[in-house]
Amino acid sequence: METFYPDYYSEFICTADNCPLTCCQEWKIYVDDLTKEKWKTLTPPESAGGHKKNLNSFTEKKEGQRVIRLTDDHRCPFLTKNLLCSLVLTYNADILSETCTTFPREYHDFSDHREASLMPCCPAVIDLWQQKKHLTFPKVSSVSLNPAFLLREKITALVQGDSIRLPDPSLPLMQSFYILQELYRKEEKGQSLTDAVIEDCFTPSTLSELQNAIYDLPVSVTDTIWECNELLQDLAVNYLEEGLYEEYLEPLITQAEQLSEMAEDLLLSKWDAFCLQLEAFYPLLRSFLANEMYSDLLAPDDTSTEHMLIRLQWTAIQYAAIRQALFLTYLSESAGTLSYESVRQTLVILTRMTGYEEEDIYEYLENSFESLLWDFGYLAFIMGSSL
Ligand code: SF4
C-alpha cells in the first residue's frame, strides 16, 4: 500500500533536551498492550523514584485507557531533570510505547493508501513550518477514485494559498465552509459528488465572488472578540481545574476575564494594532490550517461531506481560540509586539488542549451548540468576516 507524505515530513528532528515545551508532560501518554506486557518484566530506572517492582507499576487506567501515571507536577516519571528519557538511557528506544515512538507523527490508513503527517503540538514542527513558509501536500486524488480526496485537496490548497503574500487565514476557511455546505445540500437533494462538480466550486471567478460576498457581510468586531473570549475560556476550564498548563493558562484567563473592563474604543484600537502584528504570522497560520485540513478533514472510516463540515467547524474553533489567546498575550506584552516564541507556544499548547478524539469533538459540538452542523453565519461570526 502506498504511503503519502507532505514535503516537510522527512525534515522533522526532535530537539529532545533542547525542547522548549516537551511532550513528556501535562497530557496523556498512552501505553499499548504490547508495551504493557513488555514493561511487566522490566525494572524501573533509579531516576524514576519510588521502589516499584516493574515499569508497568508506573501506569494507570484513565477513561478506559492505560496511560503513564504523571508525577504531582504533571511530568512523565521517566523524564530526567535534564529533559532526557530515562527509559531510553537505561534500555533503548525499542521499549517505548507506540505513542512515544510515533509522536508527533500521525498516520491514517485508508482502504487503498496510507497518509502520514506531523501534528502541530510539537514546537519543532512549528519551527519547521515557520522556516519553510509554504507546505506542499501530496495529490492523493491521483490514486483514489473517491472524489472526497479531490475536494480535500482543493480545500487544502485554498487554505495554504500559492503565495506567501496572502490575506487573513480565516478567509479561505470561510470560503471552504461555504463550498462544503453547498455540496452537502446538493448531495442531500440526490446529486452525486463528481470531480466536475468539485472543480466548478473552485474556479477563480467563483472564489472571487465568494470573497467579495464574505467581505460585505456585516460584522461587529467587538462581538466577535467577546464570542472568541468565551470559546477560549470554555476550552480552558477543565485544564485549569486539573492544574494542567497552569503557567500558561492562569495569566491568559485572568486577562480574558479582565477584558470586559476595557473601554470599547480602546479595545478596538488594540485589536487593530494586534491584527497588524499578526499579519507577519499569516504564512505560518495558513500552513497550520492547511495541515489541519489535510490530516483531519477525512477519516479512514468517514469521508463524507458531513464529516468534513464538522472537522472544519472544529478547526475554526481552534483557530478562533488561538487568535484570541494571541490577542490576550499581545495585550499583556509590555513591548506591544507579538513574538514568534509566543505564537509557537500558543499553537503548541492550544492544539494539545484541543486535540480531541473524534467522538469527543462530536460530543463537544452537540453539547455546546443548537445543532451539530452550524449555519454559515456562526462560522463567519467567530472568524470575523472582515477583521
Ligand atoms: S515536543 Fe517535539 S521536539 Fe519536544 S521532545 Fe516532544 S517530539 Fe521532541
mmCIF file of C-alpha atoms and ligand atoms in Angstrom:
data_model
loop_
_atom_site.group_PDB
_atom_site.id
_atom_site.type_symbol
_atom_site.label_atom_id
_atom_site.label_comp_id
_atom_site.label_asym_id
_atom_site.label_seq_id
_atom_site.Cartn_x
_atom_site.Cartn_y
_atom_site.Cartn_z
ATOM 1 C CA MET A 1 0.000 0.000 0.000
ATOM 2 C CA GLU A 2 1.419 3.386 -0.993
ATOM 3 C CA THR A 3 2.164 5.919 1.761
ATOM 4 C CA PHE A 4 1.808 9.643 1.024
ATOM 5 C CA TYR A 5 3.913 12.282 2.801
ATOM 6 C CA PRO A 6 3.762 16.117 2.835
ATOM 7 C CA ASP A 7 7.013 17.756 1.690
ATOM 8 C CA TYR A 8 8.078 18.766 5.215
ATOM 9 C CA TYR A 9 7.672 15.300 6.772
ATOM 10 C CA SER A 10 11.203 13.926 6.395
ATOM 11 C CA GLU A 11 12.801 17.112 7.745
ATOM 12 C CA PHE A 12 11.499 16.676 11.310
ATOM 13 C CA ILE A 13 14.063 16.209 14.074
ATOM 14 C CA CYS A 14 13.098 16.007 17.761
ATOM 15 C CA THR A 15 15.105 18.604 19.705
ATOM 16 C CA ALA A 16 14.922 16.407 22.859
ATOM 17 C CA ASP A 17 16.666 18.118 25.808
ATOM 18 C CA ASN A 18 16.572 21.463 23.971
ATOM 19 C CA CYS A 19 12.795 21.346 23.530
ATOM 20 C CA PRO A 20 11.029 24.434 24.970
ATOM 21 C CA LEU A 21 7.727 22.549 25.517
ATOM 22 C CA THR A 22 8.458 18.871 25.934
ATOM 23 C CA CYS A 23 5.697 16.408 25.068
ATOM 24 C CA CYS A 24 6.608 14.375 28.180
ATOM 25 C CA GLN A 25 4.406 16.450 30.472
ATOM 26 C CA GLU A 26 0.838 17.596 31.052
ATOM 27 C CA TRP A 27 -1.041 15.168 28.841
ATOM 28 C CA LYS A 28 -1.977 11.543 28.440
ATOM 29 C CA ILE A 29 0.842 9.220 27.327
ATOM 30 C CA TYR A 30 -0.900 6.015 26.199
ATOM 31 C CA VAL A 31 0.659 2.606 26.848
ATOM 32 C CA ASP A 32 -0.380 -0.023 24.297
ATOM 33 C CA ASP A 33 -0.981 -3.679 25.247
ATOM 34 C CA LEU A 34 2.286 -4.919 23.739
ATOM 35 C CA THR A 35 4.306 -2.339 25.698
ATOM 36 C CA LYS A 36 2.332 -3.107 28.865
ATOM 37 C CA GLU A 37 3.312 -6.799 28.632
ATOM 38 C CA LYS A 38 6.957 -5.886 27.963
ATOM 39 C CA TRP A 39 7.023 -3.436 30.873
ATOM 40 C CA LYS A 40 5.822 -6.102 33.343
ATOM 41 C CA THR A 41 9.252 -7.734 33.083
ATOM 42 C CA LEU A 42 11.453 -4.621 33.218
ATOM 43 C CA THR A 43 12.939 -2.933 36.318
ATOM 44 C CA PRO A 44 12.368 0.854 36.576
ATOM 45 C CA PRO A 45 15.381 3.169 36.212
ATOM 46 C CA GLU A 46 16.574 4.597 39.556
ATOM 47 C CA SER A 47 15.866 8.172 38.483
ATOM 48 C CA ALA A 48 12.118 7.396 38.202
ATOM 49 C CA GLY A 49 11.912 7.422 42.014
ATOM 50 C CA GLY A 50 9.870 5.140 44.233
ATOM 51 C CA HIS A 51 10.614 1.457 44.601
ATOM 52 C CA LYS A 52 8.146 -0.046 42.189
ATOM 53 C CA LYS A 53 8.577 -3.623 41.058
ATOM 54 C CA ASN A 54 8.399 -3.047 37.310
ATOM 55 C CA LEU A 55 7.767 -0.376 34.669
ATOM 56 C CA ASN A 56 4.117 -1.331 34.429
ATOM 57 C CA SER A 57 3.629 -0.108 38.019
ATOM 58 C CA PHE A 58 4.111 3.426 36.658
ATOM 59 C CA THR A 59 0.925 3.163 34.602
ATOM 60 C CA GLU A 60 -2.761 3.562 35.436
ATOM 61 C CA LYS A 61 -6.153 3.287 33.728
ATOM 62 C CA LYS A 62 -7.744 6.627 32.812
ATOM 63 C CA GLU A 63 -11.047 6.884 30.953
ATOM 64 C CA GLY A 64 -10.734 3.260 29.906
ATOM 65 C CA GLN A 65 -7.177 3.531 28.547
ATOM 66 C CA ARG A 66 -3.806 2.645 30.039
ATOM 67 C CA VAL A 67 -1.547 5.695 30.434
ATOM 68 C CA ILE A 68 1.691 6.602 32.237
ATOM 69 C CA ARG A 69 0.866 7.996 35.717
ATOM 70 C CA LEU A 70 2.287 11.518 35.779
ATOM 71 C CA THR A 71 4.075 12.967 38.821
ATOM 72 C CA ASP A 72 2.422 15.581 41.050
ATOM 73 C CA ASP A 73 3.841 18.301 38.806
ATOM 74 C CA HIS A 74 2.283 16.563 35.746
ATOM 75 C CA ARG A 75 5.529 15.254 34.247
ATOM 76 C CA CYS A 76 6.336 11.790 32.929
ATOM 77 C CA PRO A 77 8.163 9.944 35.755
ATOM 78 C CA PHE A 78 10.784 8.832 33.214
ATOM 79 C CA LEU A 79 11.685 12.392 32.200
ATOM 80 C CA THR A 80 15.046 13.265 33.762
ATOM 81 C CA LYS A 81 15.971 16.669 35.206
ATOM 82 C CA ASN A 82 17.862 17.492 32.019
ATOM 83 C CA LEU A 83 14.846 16.591 29.853
ATOM 84 C CA LEU A 84 16.029 13.221 28.587
ATOM 85 C CA CYS A 85 14.117 9.933 28.699
ATOM 86 C CA SER A 86 15.464 7.589 31.406
ATOM 87 C CA LEU A 87 13.916 4.582 29.621
ATOM 88 C CA VAL A 88 15.985 5.278 26.510
ATOM 89 C CA LEU A 89 19.082 5.977 28.638
ATOM 90 C CA THR A 90 18.654 2.749 30.658
ATOM 91 C CA TYR A 91 17.365 0.436 27.918
ATOM 92 C CA ASN A 92 16.813 1.738 24.376
ATOM 93 C CA ALA A 93 14.090 3.338 22.241
ATOM 94 C CA ASP A 94 12.620 -0.118 21.454
ATOM 95 C CA ILE A 95 10.928 -0.329 24.848
ATOM 96 C CA LEU A 96 8.978 2.927 24.437
ATOM 97 C CA SER A 97 5.208 2.820 23.931
ATOM 98 C CA GLU A 98 3.847 3.318 20.431
ATOM 99 C CA THR A 99 2.676 6.843 21.389
ATOM 100 C CA CYS A 100 6.207 7.897 22.432
ATOM 101 C CA THR A 101 7.782 6.282 19.366
ATOM 102 C CA THR A 102 5.325 7.863 16.932
ATOM 103 C CA PHE A 103 4.748 11.399 18.284
ATOM 104 C CA PRO A 104 4.469 13.911 16.590
ATOM 105 C CA ARG A 105 3.933 11.721 13.525
ATOM 106 C CA GLU A 106 0.379 10.774 12.606
ATOM 107 C CA TYR A 107 -0.816 8.034 10.241
ATOM 108 C CA HIS A 108 -4.211 7.434 8.654
ATOM 109 C CA ASP A 109 -4.855 4.112 6.942
ATOM 110 C CA PHE A 110 -7.459 4.429 4.202
ATOM 111 C CA SER A 111 -8.680 1.409 2.234
ATOM 112 C CA ASP A 112 -6.254 1.951 -0.685
ATOM 113 C CA HIS A 113 -3.403 4.028 0.764
ATOM 114 C CA ARG A 114 -1.753 5.363 3.913
ATOM 115 C CA GLU A 115 -1.243 9.058 4.769
ATOM 116 C CA ALA A 116 1.446 10.428 7.070
ATOM 117 C CA SER A 117 1.713 13.898 8.548
ATOM 118 C CA LEU A 118 3.097 15.723 11.600
ATOM 119 C CA MET A 119 0.996 17.239 14.388
ATOM 120 C CA PRO A 120 1.261 20.912 15.380
ATOM 121 C CA CYS A 121 1.515 20.158 19.115
ATOM 122 C CA CYS A 122 5.323 19.919 18.897
ATOM 123 C CA PRO A 123 7.452 23.090 18.827
ATOM 124 C CA ALA A 124 9.976 21.510 16.432
ATOM 125 C CA VAL A 125 7.147 21.017 13.903
ATOM 126 C CA ILE A 126 6.126 24.677 14.223
ATOM 127 C CA ASP A 127 9.792 25.690 13.736
ATOM 128 C CA LEU A 128 9.893 23.561 10.596
ATOM 129 C CA TRP A 129 6.756 25.181 9.157
ATOM 130 C CA GLN A 130 7.988 28.652 10.078
ATOM 131 C CA GLN A 131 11.251 28.024 8.193
ATOM 132 C CA LYS A 132 9.567 26.508 5.124
ATOM 133 C CA LYS A 133 6.937 29.289 4.731
ATOM 134 C CA HIS A 134 4.895 27.143 2.319
ATOM 135 C CA LEU A 135 3.928 23.465 2.605
ATOM 136 C CA THR A 136 3.123 21.101 -0.249
ATOM 137 C CA PHE A 137 0.734 18.202 0.291
ATOM 138 C CA PRO A 138 0.582 15.034 -1.831
ATOM 139 C CA LYS A 139 -2.010 14.600 -4.584
ATOM 140 C CA VAL A 140 -3.840 11.567 -3.236
ATOM 141 C CA SER A 141 -6.655 12.112 -5.764
ATOM 142 C CA SER A 142 -4.315 10.708 -8.429
ATOM 143 C CA VAL A 143 -4.696 7.212 -6.922
ATOM 144 C CA SER A 144 -8.092 7.340 -5.225
ATOM 145 C CA LEU A 145 -11.406 7.096 -7.060
ATOM 146 C CA ASN A 146 -13.199 8.693 -4.107
ATOM 147 C CA PRO A 147 -13.937 12.363 -5.081
ATOM 148 C CA ALA A 148 -13.680 13.383 -1.406
ATOM 149 C CA PHE A 149 -9.876 13.312 -1.820
ATOM 150 C CA LEU A 150 -10.065 15.847 -4.672
ATOM 151 C CA LEU A 151 -12.342 18.032 -2.539
ATOM 152 C CA ARG A 152 -9.896 17.899 0.387
ATOM 153 C CA GLU A 153 -7.012 18.658 -1.994
ATOM 154 C CA LYS A 154 -8.812 21.777 -3.280
ATOM 155 C CA ILE A 155 -9.578 22.990 0.258
ATOM 156 C CA THR A 156 -6.031 22.341 1.492
ATOM 157 C CA ALA A 157 -4.593 24.251 -1.482
ATOM 158 C CA LEU A 158 -7.046 27.136 -0.971
ATOM 159 C CA VAL A 159 -6.155 27.423 2.720
ATOM 160 C CA GLN A 160 -2.400 27.139 2.084
ATOM 161 C CA GLY A 161 -2.521 29.521 -0.884
ATOM 162 C CA ASP A 162 0.028 29.702 -3.647
ATOM 163 C CA SER A 163 1.971 32.709 -2.407
ATOM 164 C CA ILE A 164 3.252 33.907 0.953
ATOM 165 C CA ARG A 165 1.581 37.326 0.411
ATOM 166 C CA LEU A 166 -1.966 36.337 1.293
ATOM 167 C CA PRO A 167 -4.895 37.715 3.250
ATOM 168 C CA ASP A 168 -6.220 36.719 6.666
ATOM 169 C CA PRO A 169 -6.228 32.880 7.016
ATOM 170 C CA SER A 170 -9.853 32.960 8.182
ATOM 171 C CA LEU A 171 -10.980 33.934 4.654
ATOM 172 C CA PRO A 172 -10.182 30.564 2.979
ATOM 173 C CA LEU A 173 -11.701 28.754 5.983
ATOM 174 C CA MET A 174 -14.953 30.632 5.392
ATOM 175 C CA GLN A 175 -14.826 30.052 1.613
ATOM 176 C CA SER A 176 -14.228 26.328 2.190
ATOM 177 C CA PHE A 177 -17.067 26.073 4.698
ATOM 178 C CA TYR A 178 -19.477 27.783 2.299
ATOM 179 C CA ILE A 179 -18.473 25.446 -0.552
ATOM 180 C CA LEU A 180 -18.820 22.364 1.666
ATOM 181 C CA GLN A 181 -22.288 23.497 2.758
ATOM 182 C CA GLU A 182 -23.324 23.969 -0.904
ATOM 183 C CA LEU A 183 -22.045 20.498 -1.827
ATOM 184 C CA TYR A 184 -23.716 18.971 1.236
ATOM 185 C CA ARG A 185 -27.068 20.495 0.177
ATOM 186 C CA LYS A 186 -26.606 19.155 -3.355
ATOM 187 C CA GLU A 187 -25.893 15.681 -2.017
ATOM 188 C CA GLU A 188 -28.980 15.862 0.195
ATOM 189 C CA LYS A 189 -31.025 16.575 -2.948
ATOM 190 C CA GLY A 190 -29.593 13.441 -4.566
ATOM 191 C CA GLN A 191 -26.770 14.942 -6.659
ATOM 192 C CA SER A 192 -23.546 12.942 -6.588
ATOM 193 C CA LEU A 193 -20.194 14.468 -5.790
ATOM 194 C CA THR A 194 -18.148 14.270 -9.003
ATOM 195 C CA ASP A 195 -14.790 15.748 -9.978
ATOM 196 C CA ALA A 196 -16.563 18.189 -12.347
ATOM 197 C CA VAL A 197 -18.950 19.417 -9.617
ATOM 198 C CA ILE A 198 -15.985 19.930 -7.258
ATOM 199 C CA GLU A 199 -13.805 21.690 -9.862
ATOM 200 C CA ASP A 200 -16.669 24.062 -10.571
ATOM 201 C CA CYS A 201 -16.690 25.287 -6.955
ATOM 202 C CA PHE A 202 -13.037 26.317 -7.038
ATOM 203 C CA THR A 203 -12.772 28.369 -10.228
ATOM 204 C CA PRO A 204 -11.088 31.785 -9.741
ATOM 205 C CA SER A 205 -14.341 33.624 -10.529
ATOM 206 C CA THR A 206 -16.381 31.559 -8.014
ATOM 207 C CA LEU A 207 -13.774 32.081 -5.298
ATOM 208 C CA SER A 208 -13.536 35.786 -6.039
ATOM 209 C CA GLU A 209 -17.351 36.211 -5.865
ATOM 210 C CA LEU A 210 -17.373 34.349 -2.594
ATOM 211 C CA GLN A 211 -14.571 36.509 -1.214
ATOM 212 C CA ASN A 212 -16.454 39.701 -2.080
ATOM 213 C CA ALA A 213 -19.661 38.370 -0.521
ATOM 214 C CA ILE A 214 -17.789 37.452 2.665
ATOM 215 C CA TYR A 215 -16.116 40.863 2.889
ATOM 216 C CA ASP A 216 -19.559 42.501 2.501
ATOM 217 C CA LEU A 217 -21.035 40.646 5.470
ATOM 218 C CA PRO A 218 -21.912 42.955 8.347
ATOM 219 C CA VAL A 219 -19.730 42.176 11.341
ATOM 220 C CA SER A 220 -19.264 43.580 14.813
ATOM 221 C CA VAL A 221 -15.590 43.158 15.696
ATOM 222 C CA THR A 222 -16.380 43.681 19.378
ATOM 223 C CA ASP A 223 -18.985 40.877 19.375
ATOM 224 C CA THR A 224 -16.530 38.568 17.616
ATOM 225 C CA ILE A 225 -13.885 39.303 20.258
ATOM 226 C CA TRP A 226 -16.376 38.556 23.080
ATOM 227 C CA GLU A 227 -17.510 35.305 21.490
ATOM 228 C CA CYS A 228 -13.926 34.113 20.929
ATOM 229 C CA ASN A 229 -13.121 35.105 24.509
ATOM 230 C CA GLU A 230 -15.973 32.846 25.694
ATOM 231 C CA LEU A 231 -14.818 29.978 23.464
ATOM 232 C CA LEU A 232 -11.278 30.208 24.806
ATOM 233 C CA GLN A 233 -12.399 30.282 28.444
ATOM 234 C CA ASP A 234 -14.709 27.334 27.845
ATOM 235 C CA LEU A 235 -11.877 25.265 26.347
ATOM 236 C CA ALA A 236 -9.568 26.143 29.251
ATOM 237 C CA VAL A 237 -11.881 25.479 32.189
ATOM 238 C CA ASN A 238 -11.256 21.717 32.603
ATOM 239 C CA TYR A 239 -7.491 22.081 32.191
ATOM 240 C CA LEU A 240 -7.382 24.766 34.890
ATOM 241 C CA GLU A 241 -9.436 22.569 37.221
ATOM 242 C CA GLU A 242 -6.927 19.740 36.705
ATOM 243 C CA GLY A 243 -3.972 22.094 37.165
ATOM 244 C CA LEU A 244 -2.683 21.470 33.619
ATOM 245 C CA TYR A 245 -0.883 24.136 31.544
ATOM 246 C CA GLU A 246 -1.300 26.367 34.631
ATOM 247 C CA GLU A 247 1.737 28.531 33.962
ATOM 248 C CA TYR A 248 0.399 29.438 30.523
ATOM 249 C CA LEU A 249 -3.352 29.439 31.187
ATOM 250 C CA GLU A 250 -3.685 31.280 34.503
ATOM 251 C CA PRO A 251 -2.399 34.703 33.346
ATOM 252 C CA LEU A 252 -4.154 34.256 29.997
ATOM 253 C CA ILE A 253 -7.563 33.524 31.518
ATOM 254 C CA THR A 254 -7.133 36.344 34.060
ATOM 255 C CA GLN A 255 -6.531 38.640 31.080
ATOM 256 C CA ALA A 256 -9.631 37.187 29.357
ATOM 257 C CA GLU A 257 -11.752 37.877 32.445
ATOM 258 C CA GLN A 258 -10.500 41.464 32.665
ATOM 259 C CA LEU A 259 -11.191 42.226 29.005
ATOM 260 C CA SER A 260 -14.762 43.381 29.739
ATOM 261 C CA GLU A 261 -13.319 46.240 31.828
ATOM 262 C CA MET A 262 -11.637 47.772 28.760
ATOM 263 C CA ALA A 263 -13.447 50.664 27.046
ATOM 264 C CA GLU A 264 -14.752 49.654 23.604
ATOM 265 C CA ASP A 265 -12.757 52.222 21.604
ATOM 266 C CA LEU A 266 -9.540 51.210 23.387
ATOM 267 C CA LEU A 267 -10.350 47.528 22.771
ATOM 268 C CA LEU A 268 -10.854 48.162 19.055
ATOM 269 C CA SER A 269 -7.668 50.182 18.677
ATOM 270 C CA LYS A 270 -5.699 47.445 20.498
ATOM 271 C CA TRP A 271 -7.330 44.837 18.229
ATOM 272 C CA ASP A 272 -6.336 46.766 15.079
ATOM 273 C CA ALA A 273 -2.750 47.060 16.310
ATOM 274 C CA PHE A 274 -2.735 43.334 17.145
ATOM 275 C CA CYS A 275 -4.035 42.401 13.671
ATOM 276 C CA LEU A 276 -1.123 44.293 12.102
ATOM 277 C CA GLN A 277 1.324 42.268 14.222
ATOM 278 C CA LEU A 278 -0.479 39.041 13.389
ATOM 279 C CA GLU A 279 -0.008 39.581 9.642
ATOM 280 C CA ALA A 280 3.668 38.630 9.994
ATOM 281 C CA PHE A 281 2.488 35.148 11.017
ATOM 282 C CA TYR A 282 -0.143 34.608 8.303
ATOM 283 C CA PRO A 283 2.112 32.205 6.315
ATOM 284 C CA LEU A 284 2.688 30.088 9.441
ATOM 285 C CA LEU A 285 -1.002 30.159 10.415
ATOM 286 C CA ARG A 286 -2.012 29.185 6.886
ATOM 287 C CA SER A 287 0.452 26.282 6.947
ATOM 288 C CA PHE A 288 -1.001 25.179 10.278
ATOM 289 C CA LEU A 289 -4.573 25.366 8.953
ATOM 290 C CA ALA A 290 -3.683 23.657 5.654
ATOM 291 C CA ASN A 291 -2.090 20.825 7.615
ATOM 292 C CA GLU A 292 -5.266 20.502 9.710
ATOM 293 C CA MET A 293 -7.321 20.281 6.500
ATOM 294 C CA TYR A 294 -5.006 17.630 5.046
ATOM 295 C CA SER A 295 -4.791 15.489 8.174
ATOM 296 C CA ASP A 296 -8.277 15.865 9.679
ATOM 297 C CA LEU A 297 -10.969 16.592 7.090
ATOM 298 C CA LEU A 298 -11.176 12.933 6.067
ATOM 299 C CA ALA A 299 -11.113 9.989 8.444
ATOM 300 C CA PRO A 300 -10.361 6.417 7.306
ATOM 301 C CA ASP A 301 -13.901 5.399 8.314
ATOM 302 C CA ASP A 302 -15.676 8.580 7.227
ATOM 303 C CA THR A 303 -15.007 10.539 4.035
ATOM 304 C CA SER A 304 -18.471 12.132 3.907
ATOM 305 C CA THR A 305 -19.084 15.836 3.286
ATOM 306 C CA GLU A 306 -20.845 15.992 6.660
ATOM 307 C CA HIS A 307 -17.681 14.785 8.390
ATOM 308 C CA MET A 308 -15.655 17.414 6.509
ATOM 309 C CA LEU A 309 -18.059 20.138 7.669
ATOM 310 C CA ILE A 310 -17.783 19.032 11.298
ATOM 311 C CA ARG A 311 -13.989 18.861 11.210
ATOM 312 C CA LEU A 312 -13.823 22.276 9.573
ATOM 313 C CA GLN A 313 -16.038 23.675 12.355
ATOM 314 C CA TRP A 314 -13.645 22.220 14.909
ATOM 315 C CA THR A 315 -10.649 23.764 13.142
ATOM 316 C CA ALA A 316 -12.485 27.111 13.138
ATOM 317 C CA ILE A 317 -12.974 26.832 16.924
ATOM 318 C CA GLN A 318 -9.269 26.013 17.318
ATOM 319 C CA TYR A 319 -8.242 28.947 15.143
ATOM 320 C CA ALA A 320 -10.619 31.372 16.908
ATOM 321 C CA ALA A 321 -9.233 30.279 20.295
ATOM 322 C CA ILE A 322 -5.614 30.535 19.101
ATOM 323 C CA ARG A 323 -6.157 34.026 17.674
ATOM 324 C CA GLN A 324 -7.906 35.147 20.873
ATOM 325 C CA ALA A 325 -5.106 33.706 23.028
ATOM 326 C CA LEU A 326 -2.586 35.584 20.881
ATOM 327 C CA PHE A 327 -4.583 38.808 21.283
ATOM 328 C CA LEU A 328 -4.574 38.391 25.080
ATOM 329 C CA THR A 329 -0.847 37.588 25.001
ATOM 330 C CA TYR A 330 -0.250 40.688 22.883
ATOM 331 C CA LEU A 331 -2.161 42.816 25.429
ATOM 332 C CA SER A 332 -0.004 41.518 28.267
ATOM 333 C CA GLU A 333 3.331 42.005 26.478
ATOM 334 C CA SER A 334 4.576 45.436 27.546
ATOM 335 C CA ALA A 335 6.602 45.950 24.358
ATOM 336 C CA GLY A 336 3.384 45.852 22.286
ATOM 337 C CA THR A 337 4.767 43.200 19.976
ATOM 338 C CA LEU A 338 3.904 39.613 19.223
ATOM 339 C CA SER A 339 6.963 37.389 19.275
ATOM 340 C CA TYR A 340 7.460 34.178 17.298
ATOM 341 C CA GLU A 341 8.033 32.326 20.595
ATOM 342 C CA SER A 342 4.582 33.432 21.841
ATOM 343 C CA VAL A 343 2.931 32.300 18.601
ATOM 344 C CA ARG A 344 4.699 28.929 18.750
ATOM 345 C CA GLN A 345 3.814 28.400 22.415
ATOM 346 C CA THR A 346 0.163 29.268 21.753
ATOM 347 C CA LEU A 347 -0.097 26.954 18.740
ATOM 348 C CA VAL A 348 1.504 24.066 20.635
ATOM 349 C CA ILE A 349 -0.498 24.400 23.865
ATOM 350 C CA LEU A 350 -3.857 25.192 22.262
ATOM 351 C CA THR A 351 -3.557 22.273 19.815
ATOM 352 C CA ARG A 352 -2.580 19.956 22.691
ATOM 353 C CA MET A 353 -5.650 21.171 24.576
ATOM 354 C CA THR A 354 -7.986 20.758 21.587
ATOM 355 C CA GLY A 355 -6.517 17.570 20.109
ATOM 356 C CA TYR A 356 -9.726 15.737 20.958
ATOM 357 C CA GLU A 357 -10.666 12.272 19.768
ATOM 358 C CA GLU A 358 -13.312 12.218 17.019
ATOM 359 C CA GLU A 359 -16.189 11.241 19.359
ATOM 360 C CA ASP A 360 -15.227 13.952 21.872
ATOM 361 C CA ILE A 361 -15.401 16.595 19.119
ATOM 362 C CA TYR A 362 -18.926 15.478 18.216
ATOM 363 C CA GLU A 363 -19.903 15.491 21.900
ATOM 364 C CA TYR A 364 -18.470 18.992 22.444
ATOM 365 C CA LEU A 365 -20.286 20.391 19.404
ATOM 366 C CA GLU A 366 -23.567 18.687 20.311
ATOM 367 C CA ASN A 367 -23.432 19.961 23.890
ATOM 368 C CA SER A 368 -22.280 23.486 23.057
ATOM 369 C CA PHE A 369 -24.404 24.448 20.033
ATOM 370 C CA GLU A 370 -28.046 24.223 18.998
ATOM 371 C CA SER A 371 -27.238 21.811 16.202
ATOM 372 C CA LEU A 372 -24.245 19.739 15.196
ATOM 373 C CA LEU A 373 -23.975 21.493 11.822
ATOM 374 C CA TRP A 374 -23.676 25.275 12.059
ATOM 375 C CA ASP A 375 -25.201 27.979 9.894
ATOM 376 C CA PHE A 376 -22.638 29.815 7.798
ATOM 377 C CA GLY A 377 -23.370 32.915 9.917
ATOM 378 C CA TYR A 378 -21.887 31.425 13.085
ATOM 379 C CA LEU A 379 -18.626 30.433 11.422
ATOM 380 C CA ALA A 380 -18.360 33.913 9.858
ATOM 381 C CA PHE A 381 -19.152 35.404 13.273
ATOM 382 C CA ILE A 382 -16.256 33.716 15.095
ATOM 383 C CA MET A 383 -13.894 34.224 12.152
ATOM 384 C CA GLY A 384 -14.907 37.903 11.963
ATOM 385 C CA SER A 385 -15.667 38.203 8.269
ATOM 386 C CA SER A 386 -13.739 41.411 7.553
ATOM 387 C CA LEU A 387 -11.472 41.873 10.551
HETATM 388 S S1 SF4 B 1 7.577 18.118 21.798
HETATM 389 FE FE1 SF4 B 1 8.583 17.538 19.852
HETATM 390 S S2 SF4 B 1 10.667 18.369 19.935
HETATM 391 FE FE2 SF4 B 1 9.808 18.394 22.032
HETATM 392 S S3 SF4 B 1 10.508 16.477 22.987
HETATM 393 FE FE3 SF4 B 1 8.464 16.074 22.104
HETATM 394 S S4 SF4 B 1 8.823 15.322 19.994
HETATM 395 FE FE4 SF4 B 1 10.755 16.253 20.728
#
